[in-house]
CSV table of C-alpha atoms in Angstrom, one decimal:
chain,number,residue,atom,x,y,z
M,5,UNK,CA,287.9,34.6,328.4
M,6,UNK,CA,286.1,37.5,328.6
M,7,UNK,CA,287.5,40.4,330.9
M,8,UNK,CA,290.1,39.5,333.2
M,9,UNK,CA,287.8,37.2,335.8
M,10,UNK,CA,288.8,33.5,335.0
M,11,UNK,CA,284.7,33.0,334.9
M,12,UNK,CA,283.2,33.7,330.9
M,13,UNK,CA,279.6,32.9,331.1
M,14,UNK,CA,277.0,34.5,327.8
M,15,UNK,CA,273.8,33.5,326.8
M,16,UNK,CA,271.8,34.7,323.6
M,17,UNK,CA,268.8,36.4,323.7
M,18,UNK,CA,265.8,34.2,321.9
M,19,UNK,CA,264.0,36.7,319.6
M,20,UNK,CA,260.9,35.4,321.3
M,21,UNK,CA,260.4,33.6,324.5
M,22,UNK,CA,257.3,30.9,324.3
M,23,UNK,CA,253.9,30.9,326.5
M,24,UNK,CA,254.1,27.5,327.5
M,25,UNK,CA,257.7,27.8,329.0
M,26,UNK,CA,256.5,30.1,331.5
M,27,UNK,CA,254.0,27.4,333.6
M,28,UNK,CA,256.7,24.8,333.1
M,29,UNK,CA,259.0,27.3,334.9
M,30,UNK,CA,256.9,27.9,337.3
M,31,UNK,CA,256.3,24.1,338.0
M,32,UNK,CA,260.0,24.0,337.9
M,33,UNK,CA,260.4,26.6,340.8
M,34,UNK,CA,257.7,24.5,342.8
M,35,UNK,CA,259.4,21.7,343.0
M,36,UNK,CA,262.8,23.3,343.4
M,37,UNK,CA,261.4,24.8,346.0
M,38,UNK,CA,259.8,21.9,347.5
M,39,UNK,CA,263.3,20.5,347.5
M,40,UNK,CA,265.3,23.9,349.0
M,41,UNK,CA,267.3,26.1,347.4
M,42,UNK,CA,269.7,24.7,345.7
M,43,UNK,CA,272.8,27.8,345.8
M,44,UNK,CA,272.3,26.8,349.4
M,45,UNK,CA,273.3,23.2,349.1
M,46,UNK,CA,275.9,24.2,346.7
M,47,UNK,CA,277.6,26.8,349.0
M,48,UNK,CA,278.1,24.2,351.6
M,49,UNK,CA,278.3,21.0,349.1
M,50,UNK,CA,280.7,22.5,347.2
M,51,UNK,CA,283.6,23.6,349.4
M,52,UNK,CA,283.5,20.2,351.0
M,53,UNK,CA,283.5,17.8,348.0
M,54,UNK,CA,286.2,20.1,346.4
M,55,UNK,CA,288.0,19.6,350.2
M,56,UNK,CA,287.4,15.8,349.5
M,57,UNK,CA,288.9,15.6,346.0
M,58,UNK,CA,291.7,17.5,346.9
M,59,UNK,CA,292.7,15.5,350.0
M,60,UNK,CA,292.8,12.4,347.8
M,61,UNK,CA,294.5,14.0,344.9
M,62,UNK,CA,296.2,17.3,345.8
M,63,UNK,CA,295.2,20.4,344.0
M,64,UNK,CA,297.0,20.7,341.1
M,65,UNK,CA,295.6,17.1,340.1
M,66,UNK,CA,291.7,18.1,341.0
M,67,UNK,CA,292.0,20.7,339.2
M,68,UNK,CA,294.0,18.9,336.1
M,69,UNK,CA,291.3,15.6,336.5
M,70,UNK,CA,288.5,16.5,338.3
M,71,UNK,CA,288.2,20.4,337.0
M,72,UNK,CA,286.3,19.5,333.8
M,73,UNK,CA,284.2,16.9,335.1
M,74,UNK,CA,283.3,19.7,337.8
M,75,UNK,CA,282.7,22.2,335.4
M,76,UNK,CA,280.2,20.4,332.8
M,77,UNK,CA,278.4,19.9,336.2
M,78,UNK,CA,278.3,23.5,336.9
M,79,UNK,CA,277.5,24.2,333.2
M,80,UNK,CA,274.6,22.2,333.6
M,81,UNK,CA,273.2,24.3,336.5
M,82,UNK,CA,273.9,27.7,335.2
M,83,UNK,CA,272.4,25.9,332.1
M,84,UNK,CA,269.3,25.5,334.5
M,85,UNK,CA,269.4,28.8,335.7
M,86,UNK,CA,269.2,30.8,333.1
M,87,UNK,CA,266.1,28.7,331.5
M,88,UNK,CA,264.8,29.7,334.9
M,89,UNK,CA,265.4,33.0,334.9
M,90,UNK,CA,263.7,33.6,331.2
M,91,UNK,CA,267.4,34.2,330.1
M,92,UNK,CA,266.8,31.1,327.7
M,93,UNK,CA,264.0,28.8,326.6
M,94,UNK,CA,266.5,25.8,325.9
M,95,UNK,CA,266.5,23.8,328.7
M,96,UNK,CA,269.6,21.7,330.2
M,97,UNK,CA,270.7,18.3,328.3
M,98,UNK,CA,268.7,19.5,325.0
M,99,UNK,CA,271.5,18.9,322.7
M,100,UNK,CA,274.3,21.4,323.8
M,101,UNK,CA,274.1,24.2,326.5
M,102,UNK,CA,272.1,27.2,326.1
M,103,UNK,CA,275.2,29.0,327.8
M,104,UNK,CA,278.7,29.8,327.4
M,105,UNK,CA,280.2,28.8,330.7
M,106,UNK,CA,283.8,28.2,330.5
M,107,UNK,CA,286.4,28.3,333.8
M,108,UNK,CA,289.9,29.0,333.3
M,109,UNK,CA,290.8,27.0,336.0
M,110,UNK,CA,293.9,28.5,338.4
M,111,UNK,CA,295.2,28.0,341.8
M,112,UNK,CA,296.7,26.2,344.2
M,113,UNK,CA,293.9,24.9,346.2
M,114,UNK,CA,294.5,23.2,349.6
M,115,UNK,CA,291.7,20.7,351.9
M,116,UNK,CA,291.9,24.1,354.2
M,117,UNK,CA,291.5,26.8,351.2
M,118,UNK,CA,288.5,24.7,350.0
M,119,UNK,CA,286.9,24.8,353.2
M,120,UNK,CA,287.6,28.4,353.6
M,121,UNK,CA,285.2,29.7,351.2
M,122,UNK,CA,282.0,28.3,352.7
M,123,UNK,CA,283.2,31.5,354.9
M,124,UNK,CA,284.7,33.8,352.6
M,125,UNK,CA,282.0,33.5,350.0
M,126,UNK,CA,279.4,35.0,352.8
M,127,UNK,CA,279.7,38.6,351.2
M,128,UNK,CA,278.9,37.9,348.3
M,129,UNK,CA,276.1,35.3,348.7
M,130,UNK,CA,274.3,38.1,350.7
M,131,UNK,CA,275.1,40.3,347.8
M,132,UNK,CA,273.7,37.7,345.4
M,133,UNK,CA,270.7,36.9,347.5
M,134,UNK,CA,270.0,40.9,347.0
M,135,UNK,CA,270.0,40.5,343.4
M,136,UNK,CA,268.4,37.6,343.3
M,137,UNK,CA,265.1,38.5,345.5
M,138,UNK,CA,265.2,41.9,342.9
M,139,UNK,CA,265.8,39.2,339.9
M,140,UNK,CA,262.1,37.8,341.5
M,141,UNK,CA,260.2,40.6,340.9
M,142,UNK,CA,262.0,41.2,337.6
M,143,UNK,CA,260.9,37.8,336.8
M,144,UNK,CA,257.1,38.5,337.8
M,145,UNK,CA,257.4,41.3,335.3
M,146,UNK,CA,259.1,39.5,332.2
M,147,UNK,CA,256.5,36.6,333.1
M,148,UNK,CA,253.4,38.5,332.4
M,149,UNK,CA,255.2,40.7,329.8
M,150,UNK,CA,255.9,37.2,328.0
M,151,UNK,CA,252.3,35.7,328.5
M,152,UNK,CA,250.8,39.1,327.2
M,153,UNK,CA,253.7,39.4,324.2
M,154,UNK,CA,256.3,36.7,323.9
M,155,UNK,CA,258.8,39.1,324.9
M,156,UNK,CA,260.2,41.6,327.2
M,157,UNK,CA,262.6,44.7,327.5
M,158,UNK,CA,265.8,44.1,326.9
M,159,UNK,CA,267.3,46.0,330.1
M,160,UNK,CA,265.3,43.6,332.6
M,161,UNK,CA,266.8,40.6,330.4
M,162,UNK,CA,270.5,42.2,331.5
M,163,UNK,CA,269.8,42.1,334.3
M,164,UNK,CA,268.8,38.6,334.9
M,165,UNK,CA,271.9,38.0,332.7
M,166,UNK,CA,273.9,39.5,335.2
M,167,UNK,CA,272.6,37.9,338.3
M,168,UNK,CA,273.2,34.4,336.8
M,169,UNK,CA,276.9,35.3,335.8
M,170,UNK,CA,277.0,36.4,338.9
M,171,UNK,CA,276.1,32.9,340.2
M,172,UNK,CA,278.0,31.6,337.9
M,173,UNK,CA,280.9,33.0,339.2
M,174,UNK,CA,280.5,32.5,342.6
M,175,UNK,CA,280.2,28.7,342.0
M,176,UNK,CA,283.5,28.5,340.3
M,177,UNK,CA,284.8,30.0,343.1
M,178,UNK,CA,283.0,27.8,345.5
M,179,UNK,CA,284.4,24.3,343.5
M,180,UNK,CA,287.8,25.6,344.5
M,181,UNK,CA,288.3,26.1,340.3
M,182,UNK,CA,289.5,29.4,340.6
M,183,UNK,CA,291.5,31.3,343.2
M,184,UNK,CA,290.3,34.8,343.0
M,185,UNK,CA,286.9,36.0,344.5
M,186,UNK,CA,284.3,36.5,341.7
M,187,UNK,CA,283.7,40.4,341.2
M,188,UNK,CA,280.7,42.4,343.2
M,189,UNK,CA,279.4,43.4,339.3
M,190,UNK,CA,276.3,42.2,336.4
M,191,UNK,CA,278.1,43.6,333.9
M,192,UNK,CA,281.9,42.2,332.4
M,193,UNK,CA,282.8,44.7,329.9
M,194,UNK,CA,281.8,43.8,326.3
M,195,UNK,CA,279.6,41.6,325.7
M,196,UNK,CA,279.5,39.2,322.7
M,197,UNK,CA,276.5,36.9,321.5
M,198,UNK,CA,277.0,33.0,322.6
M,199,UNK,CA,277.9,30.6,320.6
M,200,UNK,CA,276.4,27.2,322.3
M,201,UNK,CA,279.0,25.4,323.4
M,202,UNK,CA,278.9,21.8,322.6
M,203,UNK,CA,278.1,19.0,325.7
């Protein structure tokens, strides 16, 4: 793991980003938004299917048997965020994950503790939803600066980096994998390329 939050999420940087990718992102956000947003459903969702599994199981066994199950699904959607984001222009399911998203899964979680961070996790969705309306404007930028050049400045791809890790994190903690609240940072000390991960 990278740093001491059980969370380690990377992606690598494509030494070009491609045209076409941009409209089918954008006809990705329309219907995603035609839909709702989906951190929304997740931060109530969730809690309450983690609260579920663990009143059937107990914790130590959803985290032992459900716990990887759970996080190939959240792979998968950070996988999908960070094509949306122009983080990536590998979508989800094409033969490995564009990401490295791996959960060190810790804890003791209870039906109650589950249910407990549709609250506790308030800080720091408004803190995310900060970013992420800043991440939207970012976007608008590396969007035309991709249509005019294939590419844009590495900075503004950081920080998109850092608002899906951020995300990342935060849905960890919302599955009940790990016990700690995810950090109030982009960054998560050094950095190392990605090395896709296999599905």
């Amino acid at each position: 793991m990278n740093g001491s939050y059980p969370v380690a999420f990377d992606v690598e940087r494509p030494p070009t980003f491609q045209r076409a990718h941009v409209f089918l992102r954008v006809a990705l956000l329309v219907v995603i938004g035609w839909i709702g947003h989906p951190l929304g459903l997740l931060w109530l969702g969730l809690p309450v299917v983690a609260a579920i599994l663990v009143s059937q199981k107990g914790g130590q066994r959803y985290l032992d048997e459900d716990g990887p199950k759970i996080t190939r699904v959240l792979n998968w959607l950070v996988d999908l965020a960070a094509y949306l984001t122009l983080l990536t222009d590998r979508l989800p399911g094409q033969g490995g994950h564009p990401v490295r998203f791996e959960v060190e899964r810790s804890g003791s979680p209870t039906v109650g503790s589950a249910l407990l961070r549709i609250l506790s996790a308030i800080p720091s969705l408004i803190a995310f939803a900060i970013l992420a309306f800043v991440g939207a404007i970012v976007w608008v930028i590396a969007a035309v600066l991709v249509l005019a050049d294939e590419g844009y400045p590495e900075g503004l791809w950081r920080f998109q980096r850092g608002i899906v890790r951020w995300e990342a994190c935060l849905l960890a903690y919302l599955a009940s994998l790990v016990d700690r609240y995810p950090p109030f940072e982009l960054e998560k000390g050094s950095v190392s390329p990605a090395a896709p991960s296999s599905p």
